């Protein structure tokens, strides 16, 4: 096992950097940590089959996690949106203090929710927690996650124990 690894950032390719930065800062409360304008670099180090690629990027922060947004110019993209089950980055999970408030804010900003918030009842140590998946306007699947208070967790655990005893 390699020691000393830590998550540095998550990268997301977007079609419109300005719009994406606005969404992630205005709706999700991320901070702006750095940005470039159009830059030309070699494609190979990025795994892109092109001698040169033109891109710009921005770093945003949310607590200890950073999100790096890339916008590429004049490169072909694959048709369709990535599905949750496709290999690769499945989703980014954000801890929220108030699920209803977070859902309302993201819905107002154009996020598409896959369901109503779900309540965990059979996941040890997470009883009473709530979660919901949505797709943001740029195709990223986001999970909103609200941990239960100690009282909510105790009630959910007791209810699950009672169901198991039946």
Short mmCIF file of C-alpha atoms in Angstrom, two decimals:
data_model
loop_
_atom_site.label_atom_id
_atom_site.label_comp_id
_atom_site.label_asym_id
_atom_site.label_seq_id
_atom_site.Cartn_x
_atom_site.Cartn_y
_atom_site.Cartn_z
CA UNK A 1 0.00 0.00 0.00
CA UNK A 2 1.29 3.45 -0.88
CA UNK A 3 1.21 5.84 2.05
CA UNK A 4 0.78 9.58 2.04
CA UNK A 5 -1.82 9.79 -0.70
CA UNK A 6 -4.56 12.38 -0.27
CA UNK A 7 -7.27 13.67 -2.56
CA UNK A 8 -6.02 16.87 -4.20
CA UNK A 9 -8.83 17.72 -6.61
CA UNK A 10 -11.52 16.39 -8.93
CA UNK A 11 -11.51 17.41 -12.59
CA UNK A 12 -14.61 18.13 -14.64
CA UNK A 13 -14.79 19.09 -18.32
CA UNK A 14 -17.49 21.67 -19.04
CA UNK A 15 -18.80 23.28 -22.22
CA UNK A 16 -18.90 26.83 -20.80
CA UNK A 17 -16.37 27.71 -18.09
CA UNK A 18 -17.95 31.04 -17.16
CA UNK A 19 -21.39 29.48 -16.69
CA UNK A 20 -19.95 26.55 -14.72
CA UNK A 21 -17.92 28.80 -12.41
CA UNK A 22 -21.06 30.84 -11.78
CA UNK A 23 -23.11 27.73 -10.94
CA UNK A 24 -20.57 26.16 -8.60
CA UNK A 25 -19.81 29.42 -6.78
CA UNK A 26 -23.27 31.02 -6.69
CA UNK A 27 -25.38 27.87 -6.12
CA UNK A 28 -23.01 25.51 -4.28
CA UNK A 29 -20.98 28.16 -2.45
CA UNK A 30 -17.56 27.12 -3.76
CA UNK A 31 -14.75 29.65 -3.59
CA UNK A 32 -12.71 30.82 -6.58
CA UNK A 33 -9.10 29.73 -6.13
CA UNK A 34 -7.52 30.35 -9.52
CA UNK A 35 -8.18 30.60 -13.22
CA UNK A 36 -6.45 30.76 -16.58
CA UNK A 37 -7.66 32.11 -19.86
CA UNK A 38 -7.14 30.37 -23.20
CA UNK A 39 -3.83 28.50 -23.20
CA UNK A 40 -2.31 26.18 -25.81
CA UNK A 41 -0.58 23.03 -24.55
CA UNK A 42 0.40 19.60 -25.89
CA UNK A 43 -2.49 17.16 -26.12
CA UNK A 44 -0.59 13.94 -25.32
CA UNK A 45 0.01 14.61 -21.59
CA UNK A 46 -3.77 14.99 -21.20
CA UNK A 47 -4.48 11.79 -23.13
CA UNK A 48 -5.86 13.76 -26.09
CA UNK A 49 -4.88 12.66 -29.60
CA UNK A 50 -3.86 16.11 -30.85
CA UNK A 51 -0.52 17.87 -31.11
CA UNK A 52 -1.90 21.00 -29.49
CA UNK A 53 -5.08 21.72 -27.57
CA UNK A 54 -6.53 25.03 -26.50
CA UNK A 55 -8.15 25.15 -23.10
CA UNK A 56 -8.82 27.27 -20.07
CA UNK A 57 -9.47 26.16 -16.53
CA UNK A 58 -10.51 27.25 -13.07
CA UNK A 59 -9.94 25.85 -9.59
CA UNK A 60 -12.76 26.09 -7.08
CA UNK A 61 -12.72 25.10 -3.43
CA UNK A 62 -15.24 23.63 -1.03
CA UNK A 63 -13.71 22.83 2.35
CA UNK A 64 -10.63 20.68 1.78
CA UNK A 65 -11.77 19.55 -1.70
CA UNK A 66 -10.94 21.37 -4.92
CA UNK A 67 -12.78 21.11 -8.22
CA UNK A 68 -10.84 21.79 -11.42
CA UNK A 69 -13.03 22.81 -14.36
CA UNK A 70 -11.65 22.52 -17.93
CA UNK A 71 -13.14 24.01 -21.08
CA UNK A 72 -11.60 22.85 -24.38
CA UNK A 73 -11.86 24.79 -27.63
CA UNK A 74 -12.53 23.13 -30.99
CA UNK A 75 -12.26 19.49 -29.92
CA UNK A 76 -14.86 16.85 -30.81
CA UNK A 77 -16.94 15.51 -27.93
CA UNK A 78 -18.68 12.17 -27.56
CA UNK A 79 -22.43 12.23 -28.16
CA UNK A 80 -24.75 11.95 -25.19
CA UNK A 81 -24.22 12.44 -21.50
CA UNK A 82 -22.28 10.07 -19.29
CA UNK A 83 -24.56 7.79 -17.30
CA UNK A 84 -24.15 7.10 -13.59
CA UNK A 85 -23.19 3.47 -14.24
CA UNK A 86 -20.55 4.26 -16.91
CA UNK A 87 -16.93 3.66 -15.86
CA UNK A 88 -15.16 6.77 -14.64
CA UNK A 89 -16.12 9.40 -12.10
CA UNK A 90 -19.55 8.29 -10.90
CA UNK A 91 -20.50 11.27 -8.79
CA UNK A 92 -19.30 13.96 -6.42
CA UNK A 93 -20.93 13.87 -2.98
CA UNK A 94 -21.53 17.10 -1.10
CA UNK A 95 -22.38 17.20 2.59
CA UNK A 96 -25.31 19.56 3.17
CA UNK A 97 -26.72 20.91 6.45
CA UNK A 98 -30.33 21.13 5.18
CA UNK A 99 -31.48 18.71 2.47
CA UNK A 100 -34.69 20.56 1.57
CA UNK A 101 -32.87 23.86 1.20
CA UNK A 102 -30.10 22.30 -0.91
CA UNK A 103 -32.59 20.52 -3.19
CA UNK A 104 -34.58 23.73 -3.69
CA UNK A 105 -31.44 25.72 -4.55
CA UNK A 106 -30.21 23.18 -7.08
CA UNK A 107 -33.65 22.74 -8.67
CA UNK A 108 -33.91 26.51 -9.08
CA UNK A 109 -30.50 26.49 -10.78
CA UNK A 110 -31.51 23.83 -13.30
CA UNK A 111 -30.30 20.58 -11.71
CA UNK A 112 -32.28 17.46 -12.65
CA UNK A 113 -33.05 15.20 -9.67
CA UNK A 114 -33.35 11.45 -10.19
CA UNK A 115 -35.71 11.00 -7.21
CA UNK A 116 -36.86 12.63 -4.01
CA UNK A 117 -34.40 12.48 -1.09
CA UNK A 118 -33.90 8.95 0.24
CA UNK A 119 -33.61 7.87 3.88
CA UNK A 120 -30.95 5.31 4.82
CA UNK A 121 -32.41 2.63 7.07
CA UNK A 122 -30.17 -0.41 6.65
CA UNK A 123 -26.65 0.96 6.28
CA UNK A 124 -24.80 0.44 9.59
CA UNK A 125 -23.66 3.73 11.09
CA UNK A 126 -25.66 5.78 8.60
CA UNK A 127 -29.21 5.08 9.77
CA UNK A 128 -31.33 8.21 9.37
CA UNK A 129 -28.97 9.89 6.90
CA UNK A 130 -30.54 11.32 3.73
CA UNK A 131 -29.17 11.26 0.21
CA UNK A 132 -30.30 12.18 -3.30
CA UNK A 133 -28.64 12.21 -6.73
CA UNK A 134 -29.04 14.91 -9.35
CA UNK A 135 -27.36 15.93 -12.56
CA UNK A 136 -26.09 19.47 -12.69
CA UNK A 137 -26.48 21.63 -15.83
CA UNK A 138 -23.04 20.46 -17.04
CA UNK A 139 -23.61 16.71 -16.84
CA UNK A 140 -21.93 15.97 -13.50
CA UNK A 141 -23.83 13.66 -11.17
CA UNK A 142 -23.92 15.17 -7.69
CA UNK A 143 -25.03 13.39 -4.52
CA UNK A 144 -26.36 15.60 -1.75
CA UNK A 145 -25.82 13.93 1.62
CA UNK A 146 -27.20 15.04 4.99
CA UNK A 147 -26.00 13.16 8.05
CA UNK A 148 -28.60 12.46 10.72
CA UNK A 149 -28.42 14.15 14.09
CA UNK A 150 -27.68 11.77 17.00
CA UNK A 151 -31.39 11.75 17.90
CA UNK A 152 -32.48 11.03 14.31
CA UNK A 153 -29.89 8.24 14.08
CA UNK A 154 -31.09 6.65 17.35
CA UNK A 155 -34.73 6.72 16.17
CA UNK A 156 -33.83 5.25 12.76
CA UNK A 157 -31.71 2.52 14.37
CA UNK A 158 -34.52 1.62 16.79
CA UNK A 159 -37.04 1.48 13.94
CA UNK A 160 -34.74 -0.78 11.90
CA UNK A 161 -34.18 -3.07 14.90
CA UNK A 162 -37.94 -3.32 15.38
CA UNK A 163 -38.46 -4.19 11.69
CA UNK A 164 -35.73 -6.85 11.88
CA UNK A 165 -37.36 -8.46 14.93
CA UNK A 166 -40.69 -8.95 13.15
#
